[in-house]
Coordinates of C-alpha atoms in Angstrom, one line a residue:
M1 CA 0.0 0.0 0.0
A2 CA 2.8 2.4 0.9
S3 CA 4.5 1.9 -2.5
Q4 CA 1.2 2.6 -4.3
T5 CA 0.6 5.8 -2.3
T6 CA 4.2 6.9 -3.1
A7 CA 3.7 6.2 -6.8
A8 CA 0.4 8.1 -6.9
L9 CA 2.1 11.1 -5.1
Q10 CA 5.1 11.0 -7.5
A11 CA 2.8 10.9 -10.5
E12 CA 0.9 13.9 -9.2
V13 CA 4.2 15.8 -8.7
N14 CA 5.2 14.9 -12.3
R15 CA 1.9 16.1 -13.6
L16 CA 2.2 19.4 -11.8
Q17 CA 5.8 19.9 -12.9
L18 CA 4.8 19.4 -16.6
Q19 CA 2.0 22.0 -16.1
V20 CA 4.6 24.4 -14.6
D21 CA 6.9 23.8 -17.6
T22 CA 4.0 24.4 -19.9
L23 CA 3.1 27.7 -18.3
K24 CA 6.7 28.9 -18.2
A25 CA 7.1 28.0 -21.9
E26 CA 10.8 27.4 -21.3
Q27 CA 12.9 27.0 -24.4
G28 CA 16.1 25.8 -22.6
N29 CA 19.5 25.2 -24.1
E30 CA 18.9 21.6 -25.3
H31 CA 16.7 21.4 -28.4
I32 CA 15.1 18.5 -30.3
S33 CA 12.9 18.2 -33.4
I34 CA 9.2 17.7 -32.8
G35 CA 9.5 14.4 -34.6
N36 CA 12.3 13.2 -32.4
Y37 CA 10.5 14.5 -29.3
I38 CA 7.6 12.1 -30.1
L39 CA 10.1 9.2 -30.7
A40 CA 11.9 10.0 -27.4
R41 CA 8.6 9.8 -25.5
L42 CA 7.7 6.5 -27.2
A43 CA 11.1 5.1 -26.3
Q44 CA 10.5 6.1 -22.7
L45 CA 7.2 4.2 -22.7
G46 CA 9.0 1.1 -23.9
V47 CA 7.9 1.1 -27.5
T48 CA 10.2 -0.8 -29.8
N49 CA 8.1 -1.5 -32.9
V50 CA 6.1 1.0 -34.8
F51 CA 3.4 -0.2 -37.3
G52 CA 2.0 1.5 -40.4
V53 CA 2.2 2.2 -44.1
P54 CA 4.3 4.9 -45.9
G55 CA 2.5 7.8 -47.5
D56 CA 3.7 11.1 -48.9
F57 CA 2.7 13.1 -45.8
N58 CA 4.5 10.9 -43.3
L59 CA 7.8 10.1 -45.1
G60 CA 9.9 12.7 -43.3
F61 CA 8.8 11.3 -40.0
L62 CA 9.5 7.7 -41.1
D63 CA 13.1 8.8 -41.8
L64 CA 13.4 9.6 -38.1
I65 CA 11.9 6.2 -37.1
E66 CA 14.3 4.3 -39.4
D67 CA 17.3 6.2 -38.1
H68 CA 16.3 5.8 -34.4
P69 CA 18.6 3.6 -32.4
T70 CA 15.9 1.6 -30.6
L71 CA 12.7 1.9 -32.7
N72 CA 12.0 -0.5 -35.5
W73 CA 9.7 0.4 -38.4
V74 CA 7.6 -2.7 -39.1
G75 CA 5.8 -1.7 -42.3
N76 CA 2.5 -3.4 -42.9
C77 CA 0.5 -4.4 -46.0
N78 CA -2.3 -2.0 -45.3
E79 CA -3.4 0.5 -42.6
L80 CA -6.2 -1.7 -41.2
N81 CA -3.7 -4.5 -40.5
A82 CA -1.3 -2.0 -39.0
A83 CA -3.9 -0.8 -36.5
Y84 CA -4.7 -4.4 -35.6
A85 CA -1.0 -5.1 -35.1
A86 CA -0.6 -2.0 -32.8
D87 CA -3.6 -3.3 -30.8
G88 CA -2.1 -6.8 -30.4
Y89 CA 1.3 -5.3 -29.5
A90 CA -0.2 -3.1 -26.7
R91 CA -2.2 -6.0 -25.2
V92 CA 0.9 -8.1 -24.8
K93 CA 3.5 -5.5 -23.9
E94 CA 1.9 -4.2 -20.7
H95 CA 2.8 -0.7 -19.4
S96 CA 3.6 0.4 -23.0
I97 CA 1.4 1.4 -26.0
G98 CA 0.9 0.4 -29.6
V99 CA 1.8 2.9 -32.3
V100 CA 0.4 3.1 -35.8
V101 CA 1.6 5.7 -38.4
T102 CA -0.6 6.5 -41.4
T103 CA -1.0 9.3 -43.9
F104 CA -3.6 12.0 -44.2
G105 CA -7.1 11.0 -45.3
V106 CA -6.8 7.8 -47.2
G107 CA -4.4 6.1 -44.8
E108 CA -5.9 7.2 -41.6
L109 CA -9.4 6.3 -42.7
S110 CA -8.3 2.8 -43.6
A111 CA -7.0 2.4 -40.1
I112 CA -10.0 3.7 -38.3
N113 CA -11.8 0.4 -37.8
G114 CA -8.7 -0.9 -36.0
I115 CA -8.6 2.2 -33.9
A116 CA -12.3 1.9 -33.1
G117 CA -11.7 -1.6 -31.9
A118 CA -8.9 -0.4 -29.6
F119 CA -11.2 2.2 -28.2
S120 CA -14.0 -0.3 -27.7
E121 CA -11.8 -2.8 -26.0
M122 CA -9.7 -0.3 -24.0
V123 CA -6.3 -0.7 -25.6
P124 CA -3.7 2.2 -25.5
V125 CA -2.7 3.0 -29.1
L126 CA -1.2 6.2 -30.5
H127 CA -2.5 6.9 -34.0
L128 CA -0.1 9.3 -35.6
V129 CA -1.0 10.8 -38.9
G130 CA 1.3 12.6 -41.3
A131 CA -0.5 15.6 -42.5
P132 CA -0.1 18.5 -45.0
S133 CA 1.9 21.5 -43.9
T134 CA 0.5 24.1 -41.5
S135 CA 0.4 26.7 -44.4
Q136 CA -1.7 24.2 -46.5
H137 CA -4.0 23.7 -43.5
A138 CA -4.5 27.5 -43.4
E139 CA -4.9 28.0 -47.2
K140 CA -6.8 24.7 -47.9
P141 CA -5.8 24.1 -51.5
M142 CA -7.5 21.1 -53.3
L143 CA -4.7 18.6 -52.4
H144 CA -4.8 14.9 -53.2
H145 CA -6.2 12.9 -50.2
T146 CA -8.6 15.6 -49.4
L147 CA -12.4 15.6 -50.0
G148 CA -12.1 18.4 -52.5
D149 CA -14.2 20.8 -50.5
G150 CA -11.7 22.4 -48.2
R151 CA -12.7 20.4 -45.1
Y152 CA -9.2 19.6 -43.8
D153 CA -10.7 19.0 -40.4
A154 CA -13.0 16.2 -41.6
Y155 CA -10.7 13.4 -40.6
I156 CA -9.9 14.7 -37.1
K157 CA -13.6 14.9 -36.5
A158 CA -14.0 11.3 -37.5
A159 CA -11.1 10.4 -35.2
K160 CA -12.9 12.2 -32.3
Q161 CA -15.6 9.5 -32.3
V162 CA -13.1 6.6 -31.6
T163 CA -10.2 8.2 -29.7
A164 CA -9.9 9.7 -26.2
F165 CA -7.9 12.7 -27.3
Q166 CA -7.1 14.4 -30.6
S167 CA -4.7 17.1 -31.6
L168 CA -3.5 18.7 -34.8
L169 CA -0.1 19.9 -33.9
S170 CA 0.0 23.5 -35.3
N171 CA 3.0 25.3 -33.7
K172 CA 6.2 24.7 -31.8
N173 CA 5.1 26.5 -28.6
D174 CA 2.6 23.9 -27.4
A175 CA 3.7 20.8 -29.4
A176 CA 5.5 19.2 -26.5
S177 CA 2.6 19.7 -24.1
Q178 CA 0.1 18.3 -26.7
I179 CA 2.2 15.3 -27.3
D180 CA 2.6 14.6 -23.6
R181 CA -1.1 15.1 -23.0
A182 CA -2.0 12.7 -25.7
L183 CA 0.3 10.0 -24.5
T184 CA -0.7 10.5 -20.8
E185 CA -4.4 10.2 -21.8
S186 CA -3.7 7.0 -23.6
I187 CA -1.7 5.2 -20.9
T188 CA -4.0 6.5 -18.1
L189 CA -7.3 5.8 -19.7
A190 CA -6.2 2.7 -21.7
R191 CA -7.7 4.2 -24.9
P192 CA -6.3 5.2 -28.3
V193 CA -5.4 8.8 -29.0
Y194 CA -4.8 10.8 -32.3
L195 CA -2.0 13.1 -33.2
S196 CA -1.7 14.8 -36.6
L197 CA 1.8 15.9 -37.5
P198 CA 2.2 18.4 -40.4
T199 CA 5.1 17.9 -42.7
D200 CA 6.8 21.2 -41.9
L201 CA 6.8 20.6 -38.1
V202 CA 8.6 17.2 -38.2
H203 CA 12.1 18.9 -38.0
T204 CA 11.0 22.1 -36.2
Q205 CA 13.2 22.5 -33.1
I206 CA 11.7 22.7 -29.6
S207 CA 12.9 22.5 -26.0
S208 CA 13.8 19.0 -24.7
D209 CA 13.3 20.1 -21.1
R210 CA 10.0 18.2 -20.6
L211 CA 11.6 14.9 -21.6
H212 CA 13.4 14.9 -18.2
I213 CA 10.0 14.4 -16.5
P214 CA 8.6 10.9 -17.1
L215 CA 5.0 10.4 -18.1
S216 CA 2.9 8.4 -15.6
S217 CA 0.0 6.0 -16.0
T218 CA -0.7 6.1 -12.3
P219 CA -4.3 7.2 -11.8
P220 CA -5.1 10.2 -9.5
R221 CA -5.2 9.5 -5.8
N222 CA -8.6 8.4 -4.4
D223 CA -10.1 10.9 -1.9
P224 CA -8.9 9.3 1.4
S225 CA -12.1 10.0 3.4
V226 CA -14.4 8.8 0.6
E227 CA -12.2 5.7 0.0
A228 CA -12.3 4.9 3.7
F229 CA -16.1 5.2 3.8
V230 CA -16.3 2.9 0.7
I231 CA -14.0 0.3 2.2
D232 CA -16.0 0.3 5.5
L233 CA -19.2 -0.2 3.4
I234 CA -17.8 -3.1 1.4
V235 CA -16.5 -4.8 4.6
Q236 CA -19.9 -4.4 6.1
R237 CA -21.5 -6.1 3.1
F238 CA -19.0 -9.0 3.5
A239 CA -20.0 -9.3 7.1
E240 CA -23.7 -9.4 6.2
A241 CA -23.0 -12.2 3.7
E242 CA -21.0 -14.0 6.4
G243 CA -18.1 -14.3 4.0
D244 CA -20.2 -16.3 1.4
A245 CA -18.7 -14.4 -1.5
I246 CA -17.0 -15.0 -4.9
V247 CA -14.9 -12.8 -7.1
L248 CA -15.6 -12.3 -10.8
V249 CA -12.8 -10.8 -12.8
D250 CA -13.3 -9.2 -16.2
A251 CA -11.6 -7.2 -19.0
C252 CA -10.8 -4.0 -17.0
A253 CA -8.8 -6.0 -14.5
I254 CA -6.4 -6.6 -17.4
R255 CA -6.7 -3.3 -19.2
H256 CA -6.3 -1.2 -16.1
D257 CA -3.4 -3.1 -14.7
V258 CA -4.8 -4.6 -11.4
R259 CA -3.9 -8.2 -12.0
Q260 CA -1.1 -8.1 -9.4
E261 CA -3.5 -6.5 -6.9
I262 CA -6.4 -8.9 -7.5
N263 CA -4.1 -11.9 -7.4
D264 CA -2.7 -10.8 -4.1
F265 CA -6.2 -10.3 -2.8
L266 CA -7.2 -13.8 -3.8
R267 CA -4.2 -15.5 -2.4
K268 CA -4.4 -13.7 0.9
T269 CA -8.2 -14.0 1.4
G270 CA -8.9 -17.4 -0.2
F271 CA -12.2 -16.3 -1.9
P272 CA -13.2 -18.4 -5.0
V273 CA -12.7 -16.6 -8.3
Y274 CA -14.2 -16.9 -11.7
A275 CA -13.7 -14.9 -15.0
A276 CA -15.9 -13.5 -17.7
P277 CA -14.6 -14.3 -21.2
M278 CA -12.8 -11.0 -21.6
G279 CA -11.2 -11.5 -18.2
K280 CA -9.7 -14.9 -19.1
T281 CA -6.0 -15.1 -18.0
A282 CA -6.5 -12.1 -15.6
V283 CA -6.0 -14.9 -13.0
D284 CA -3.7 -17.8 -13.3
E285 CA -6.0 -20.7 -14.4
S286 CA -4.0 -23.2 -12.5
F287 CA -4.7 -21.4 -9.3
E288 CA -6.5 -23.7 -6.9
R289 CA -9.2 -21.2 -6.2
Y290 CA -10.0 -20.5 -9.8
G291 CA -13.2 -22.1 -11.1
G292 CA -13.6 -21.2 -14.8
I293 CA -15.7 -19.0 -17.0
Y294 CA -19.0 -17.4 -16.1
L295 CA -21.1 -16.5 -19.1
G296 CA -24.7 -16.2 -17.8
T297 CA -27.0 -18.9 -19.1
I298 CA -24.3 -20.3 -21.4
T299 CA -22.2 -21.2 -18.3
Q300 CA -21.3 -24.8 -17.4
P301 CA -24.0 -25.9 -14.8
D302 CA -21.6 -26.4 -11.9
I303 CA -19.9 -23.1 -12.4
K304 CA -23.3 -21.3 -12.9
E305 CA -24.6 -22.7 -9.6
K306 CA -21.6 -21.6 -7.6
V307 CA -21.6 -18.0 -9.0
E308 CA -25.3 -17.4 -8.8
S309 CA -25.8 -18.9 -5.4
A310 CA -23.1 -16.8 -3.7
K311 CA -24.5 -14.2 -1.3
L312 CA -22.1 -11.6 -2.5
I313 CA -20.2 -11.1 -5.8
L314 CA -17.2 -8.8 -5.9
S315 CA -17.0 -7.9 -9.6
V316 CA -13.6 -6.5 -10.7
G317 CA -13.5 -4.5 -13.9
C318 CA -16.7 -5.8 -15.4
L319 CA -17.6 -5.1 -19.1
R320 CA -21.2 -6.3 -19.7
S321 CA -21.4 -6.7 -23.4
D322 CA -23.6 -9.2 -25.1
F323 CA -20.9 -11.7 -26.0
N324 CA -19.2 -11.2 -22.6
T325 CA -22.4 -12.0 -20.6
G326 CA -24.2 -14.7 -22.5
N327 CA -26.5 -12.1 -24.2
F328 CA -27.0 -10.2 -21.0
S329 CA -28.1 -13.3 -19.1
Y330 CA -26.3 -12.7 -15.8
N331 CA -28.4 -13.9 -12.9
I332 CA -26.6 -11.9 -10.2
P333 CA -28.8 -9.1 -8.8
I334 CA -27.4 -5.6 -8.1
R335 CA -28.3 -6.0 -4.4
R336 CA -25.7 -8.8 -4.2
T337 CA -23.0 -7.1 -6.3
I338 CA -20.1 -4.9 -5.6
E339 CA -18.3 -3.5 -8.7
L340 CA -14.7 -2.2 -8.7
H341 CA -13.7 -0.1 -11.7
S342 CA -10.8 2.0 -12.8
D343 CA -12.5 5.3 -12.0
H344 CA -15.5 4.5 -9.8
T345 CA -16.9 1.9 -7.3
K346 CA -20.4 0.6 -7.0
V347 CA -21.7 -0.9 -3.8
Q348 CA -25.1 -2.4 -4.7
F349 CA -27.2 0.6 -5.9
A350 CA -24.7 3.3 -4.7
T351 CA -22.0 4.7 -7.0
F352 CA -18.9 6.5 -5.8
P353 CA -17.1 8.4 -8.6
A354 CA -13.3 8.8 -8.7
I355 CA -12.7 5.9 -6.3
G356 CA -10.5 3.6 -8.4
M357 CA -9.8 0.0 -7.9
K358 CA -6.0 0.0 -8.2
Q359 CA -5.5 1.9 -4.9
L360 CA -8.6 0.4 -3.2
I361 CA -7.9 -3.3 -3.7
P362 CA -4.8 -3.5 -1.5
K363 CA -6.5 -1.7 1.4
L364 CA -9.6 -3.9 1.0
T365 CA -7.3 -7.0 1.1
E366 CA -6.0 -6.1 4.5
R367 CA -9.5 -5.6 5.8
L368 CA -10.8 -8.9 4.5
L369 CA -7.9 -11.2 5.7
F370 CA -10.2 -12.2 8.6
Y371 CA -12.3 -14.3 6.1
R372 CA -9.4 -16.5 4.9
A373 CA -10.2 -19.5 7.0
S374 CA -13.9 -19.6 6.0
A375 CA -13.4 -18.4 2.4
S376 CA -10.9 -21.2 1.7
K377 CA -13.5 -23.8 2.6
I378 CA -16.0 -22.6 -0.1
E379 CA -16.0 -25.3 -2.7
V380 CA -14.7 -24.4 -6.2
P381 CA -15.3 -26.6 -9.2
R382 CA -12.1 -28.0 -10.6
F383 CA -11.4 -26.2 -13.9
I384 CA -10.2 -29.0 -16.2
A385 CA -10.8 -29.9 -19.9
T386 CA -11.1 -33.6 -20.6
V387 CA -10.6 -34.8 -24.2
P388 CA -13.7 -36.7 -25.0
E389 CA -13.8 -40.2 -26.5
E390 CA -15.8 -40.0 -29.8
A391 CA -16.8 -42.9 -32.1
H392 CA -15.5 -41.1 -35.2
D393 CA -12.2 -39.7 -36.3
I394 CA -13.6 -36.4 -37.6
I395 CA -12.1 -33.3 -35.9
S396 CA -15.0 -31.9 -33.9
H397 CA -14.9 -28.7 -31.9
T398 CA -15.9 -30.7 -28.8
W399 CA -12.7 -32.7 -29.2
F400 CA -10.4 -30.1 -30.8
W401 CA -10.3 -27.5 -28.1
P402 CA -9.4 -29.7 -25.1
R403 CA -6.9 -31.6 -27.3
V404 CA -5.0 -28.5 -28.3
G405 CA -5.2 -27.4 -24.7
K406 CA -2.8 -30.1 -23.9
F407 CA -0.4 -28.6 -26.4
F408 CA -0.1 -25.3 -24.7
K409 CA 2.9 -24.4 -22.5
P410 CA 3.4 -21.8 -19.8
R411 CA 4.1 -18.3 -21.2
D412 CA 2.4 -19.1 -24.5
V413 CA 0.6 -16.1 -26.1
I414 CA -2.7 -17.5 -27.6
V415 CA -4.6 -15.3 -30.1
T416 CA -8.2 -16.2 -31.0
E417 CA -10.4 -14.9 -33.8
T418 CA -13.9 -13.7 -33.5
G419 CA -16.3 -16.7 -33.8
T420 CA -15.4 -20.3 -33.2
A421 CA -12.0 -19.7 -31.7
N422 CA -13.2 -17.0 -29.2
F423 CA -15.9 -19.4 -27.9
G424 CA -13.9 -22.6 -28.2
I425 CA -11.0 -21.5 -26.0
L426 CA -13.3 -20.5 -23.1
D427 CA -13.5 -23.9 -21.4
V428 CA -9.8 -24.8 -22.0
P429 CA -7.5 -24.1 -19.0
L430 CA -4.5 -22.1 -20.1
P431 CA -1.1 -22.7 -18.5
E432 CA 0.6 -20.5 -15.9
K433 CA 1.7 -17.1 -17.1
S434 CA 0.1 -17.6 -20.5
V435 CA -1.7 -14.7 -22.2
L436 CA -5.0 -14.8 -24.1
V437 CA -5.5 -12.1 -26.8
S438 CA -9.0 -11.9 -28.1
Q439 CA -11.5 -9.3 -29.3
V440 CA -14.9 -10.2 -27.8
L441 CA -16.6 -6.8 -27.7
W442 CA -15.6 -5.2 -31.1
G443 CA -15.5 -8.5 -32.9
S444 CA -13.9 -7.4 -36.2
I445 CA -13.4 -10.3 -38.5
G446 CA -9.8 -10.7 -39.4
W447 CA -8.5 -8.7 -36.5
S448 CA -6.6 -11.7 -35.0
V449 CA -4.1 -12.0 -37.9
G450 CA -2.7 -8.4 -37.6
S451 CA -3.0 -8.7 -33.8
A452 CA -0.9 -11.9 -33.8
L453 CA 1.9 -10.1 -35.6
G454 CA 1.9 -7.4 -33.0
A455 CA 1.5 -9.9 -30.2
A456 CA 4.4 -12.0 -31.5
L457 CA 6.7 -9.0 -31.6
A458 CA 5.8 -7.9 -28.1
A459 CA 6.2 -11.5 -26.8
Q460 CA 9.8 -11.5 -28.1
E461 CA 10.4 -8.2 -26.3
V462 CA 9.0 -9.2 -22.9
G463 CA 10.3 -12.8 -22.8
L464 CA 7.1 -14.7 -23.4
G465 CA 6.9 -18.0 -25.3
R466 CA 5.3 -19.1 -28.5
T467 CA 2.6 -17.1 -30.2
I468 CA -0.3 -19.4 -31.3
L469 CA -3.1 -18.1 -33.5
F470 CA -6.5 -19.8 -34.0
V471 CA -8.4 -18.3 -37.0
G472 CA -11.1 -19.4 -39.4
D473 CA -10.6 -19.7 -43.1
G474 CA -13.1 -16.9 -43.8
S475 CA -11.5 -14.5 -41.3
L476 CA -8.0 -15.2 -42.5
Q477 CA -9.0 -14.3 -46.1
L478 CA -9.7 -10.7 -44.9
T479 CA -6.2 -9.9 -43.5
V480 CA -4.0 -12.7 -44.9
Q481 CA -1.4 -10.2 -46.3
E482 CA 0.1 -9.8 -42.9
L483 CA 1.5 -13.3 -43.0
S484 CA 4.1 -11.9 -45.5
V485 CA 5.2 -9.4 -42.9
M486 CA 5.6 -12.2 -40.4
I487 CA 7.9 -14.0 -42.9
R488 CA 9.9 -10.8 -43.6
L489 CA 10.4 -10.1 -39.8
N490 CA 11.1 -13.8 -39.1
V491 CA 8.5 -14.0 -36.4
K492 CA 7.4 -17.6 -35.9
P493 CA 3.7 -18.0 -34.8
I494 CA 1.9 -21.3 -35.1
I495 CA -1.3 -20.6 -37.1
F496 CA -4.2 -23.1 -36.9
V497 CA -6.6 -22.4 -39.8
L498 CA -10.0 -23.8 -39.0
N499 CA -11.2 -24.7 -42.5
N500 CA -14.9 -25.0 -42.1
S501 CA -15.8 -23.6 -45.6
G502 CA -17.0 -20.2 -44.5
Y503 CA -18.4 -18.0 -41.8
T504 CA -19.5 -20.4 -39.1
I505 CA -20.6 -17.9 -36.5
E506 CA -22.7 -16.1 -39.1
R507 CA -24.3 -19.5 -40.1
Y508 CA -25.4 -20.1 -36.6
I509 CA -26.8 -16.6 -36.1
H510 CA -28.7 -16.7 -39.4
G511 CA -28.5 -18.2 -42.9
K512 CA -27.0 -21.6 -42.1
H513 CA -27.3 -22.7 -45.7
R514 CA -27.2 -19.3 -47.4
K515 CA -24.6 -18.7 -50.1
Y516 CA -23.5 -15.4 -48.5
N517 CA -21.8 -17.4 -45.7
D518 CA -19.8 -19.4 -48.2
I519 CA -16.2 -18.6 -49.3
S520 CA -13.8 -19.7 -51.9
N521 CA -11.5 -22.5 -50.7
W522 CA -7.9 -21.5 -50.9
D523 CA -4.8 -23.7 -51.3
W524 CA -3.6 -23.0 -47.8
P525 CA -0.5 -25.3 -47.9
S526 CA 0.8 -23.1 -50.8
L527 CA 0.2 -19.8 -49.1
F528 CA 3.7 -19.1 -47.8
K529 CA 5.2 -19.7 -51.2
V530 CA 3.1 -16.8 -52.6
L531 CA 3.6 -14.5 -49.6
G532 CA 7.4 -14.4 -49.5
D533 CA 8.9 -17.8 -48.8
P534 CA 8.9 -19.6 -52.2
E535 CA 11.6 -22.1 -51.1
E536 CA 10.0 -22.6 -47.7
K537 CA 13.2 -21.8 -45.8
F538 CA 11.3 -19.9 -43.1
S539 CA 8.0 -21.6 -43.0
K540 CA 6.2 -24.9 -42.9
T541 CA 2.6 -26.0 -43.7
Y542 CA 0.5 -28.9 -42.8
T543 CA -3.0 -30.2 -43.4
V544 CA -4.7 -32.5 -40.9
H545 CA -7.9 -34.3 -41.8
N546 CA -8.7 -36.3 -38.7
K547 CA -7.9 -36.7 -35.0
Q548 CA -5.0 -39.1 -35.5
E549 CA -3.2 -36.7 -37.9
L550 CA -3.7 -33.7 -35.6
S551 CA -2.6 -35.6 -32.5
Q552 CA 0.6 -36.8 -34.2
L553 CA 1.4 -33.3 -35.2
L554 CA 0.8 -31.9 -31.8
E555 CA 3.1 -34.5 -30.3
D556 CA 5.9 -33.8 -32.8
T557 CA 8.7 -32.0 -30.9
T558 CA 10.0 -30.2 -33.9
F559 CA 6.6 -28.7 -34.6
A560 CA 6.2 -27.7 -30.9
Q561 CA 9.5 -25.9 -30.9
A562 CA 8.1 -23.4 -33.3
D563 CA 11.4 -22.5 -34.9
K564 CA 9.6 -21.5 -38.1
I565 CA 6.3 -19.8 -38.9
Q566 CA 3.9 -22.7 -39.3
L567 CA 0.4 -23.0 -40.7
V568 CA -1.8 -25.9 -39.9
E569 CA -5.0 -26.3 -42.0
V570 CA -7.5 -28.1 -39.8
I571 CA -10.3 -29.7 -41.9
M572 CA -13.7 -29.4 -40.0
D573 CA -17.3 -29.7 -40.7
K574 CA -18.8 -26.4 -41.8
L575 CA -21.9 -26.9 -39.5
D576 CA -19.9 -27.8 -36.4
A577 CA -19.2 -25.2 -33.7
P578 CA -18.3 -25.0 -30.0
R579 CA -21.2 -25.4 -27.6
A580 CA -20.9 -21.9 -26.3
L581 CA -21.0 -20.3 -29.7
Q582 CA -24.1 -22.3 -30.7
V583 CA -26.0 -21.1 -27.7
Q584 CA -24.8 -17.5 -28.0
A585 CA -25.6 -17.4 -31.7
E586 CA -29.1 -18.7 -31.1
L587 CA -29.7 -16.0 -28.5
S588 CA -28.3 -13.3 -30.8
G589 CA -30.4 -14.6 -33.7
K590 CA -33.5 -14.2 -31.6
T591 CA -32.5 -10.7 -30.5
N592 CA -32.1 -9.7 -34.1
F593 CA -35.6 -10.9 -34.9
Y594 CA -34.6 -12.5 -38.2
E595 CA -37.1 -15.3 -38.0
V596 CA -40.0 -12.9 -37.2
A597 CA -38.9 -10.7 -40.1
A598 CA -38.8 -13.7 -42.4
A599 CA -42.3 -14.8 -41.4
V600 CA -43.7 -11.3 -42.1

């Protein structure tokens, strides 16, 4: 607790010092270009790889990136994939951010779907756009990449909808403060931000004084008196429940960096813990008090009973989207719920703004140590996945997911695509210190491919293990170009392509036999030859048609070492899907009223 209080105080001192420097507008003796100021700040935040696509308005800035001693320009096939990669990079490289660089208009709009996904899922990403010069912004000539009507501000207005902060750098006097504010907003709020850098400001010199003061992601201090009242109130609710409580962790426990605090809470108090889909791997899944995934009515019966029968639920960082709650089917009333969030706390029907969980949890831990003996006796279902015995040799989802679960190792980074993979992985225990990267809320088809590139690069930087991607054939066709970047950079993910002849999740929501859910079948084993490795020096492909072939491959030590980029085409039935997806899709289909509309 003392260290957290010290960190919060130091962060506040740093913020105040930056404000003082801004007001004084000091120019100092040491100068740096605006472009290099940005790069210096990124290096301070631990950024090593920068994603994006060259364009005529960002080329001068790309020179600086390429010449920088610690930053690497990745270079993607398109801006959308670059934004996806920056998203995946930020998710794996904690306490840092993802960075994507695009060009004015055509480039930045191509990336905006990826940036919107980062906003939706609370991922810190800097979207830096190379823009026309300040004089061109003032005079508004009919430049290429404009809309032809003089609205140079149209794109920043679009960015305003999907970023937490936006700035068009327009002069040297406040450039440093605008850059610092953007980056601070991103790392504090866990959201993407937008900076537009005109061509003539890239090399403009400014003071480097502010670089001596580090940026901080530490949230503002909780008001001590209000926080003390809230803790007393929560302790009282635990007493009324006689310690019959469970913990439910969700996305914001990961996004807002409280995994250490909540794991410390769980080990010291002994309360059972469960996770929502977006909170998977927030808690070590081999932890003896971890019981699995809670997903409303879709939940496995033994888990559902334990969660919903508890007298009190301590919800940590909940994000109640449809796919994260079993179509809003949680059966845990507000009167039995306490919610901890990054910027507020809810105790039943009362909300306490500006009381954040990062500082509150350690203090709550100390107050609830009393319950360890009784909490440790609350039964927790054993979270295991048994590979079923099936009479056929077809690779079914029921068999596939627990089988590949035995292939995982500690510290693996596992990336799953929207659809079958997101749902299939839920009931599979992941090893100690592994990381799951998935996009449940935004759900952009093809996101996982670019994200896997960013995740693999980040995994190398932070000392994690293999990157393993699960993606459907339909999804991969949307963003397949990024496999060529993986080959060029010599990153070595294992890619399981679930070949089920189209969009399975869409089939289950509606149109099971409709042509619009079909796709062309590609020659997947030949893919790497086309995308940059014609002699297969850096890659290897496989096709598995049945359980025996897949098991043999998973048990192959050379394959498991992942010393090349590897693609495994897994032949599956197009009408097969994980149990959770089938139930969720049925619920979603009913919500969309497709059958009613068809009847009318």
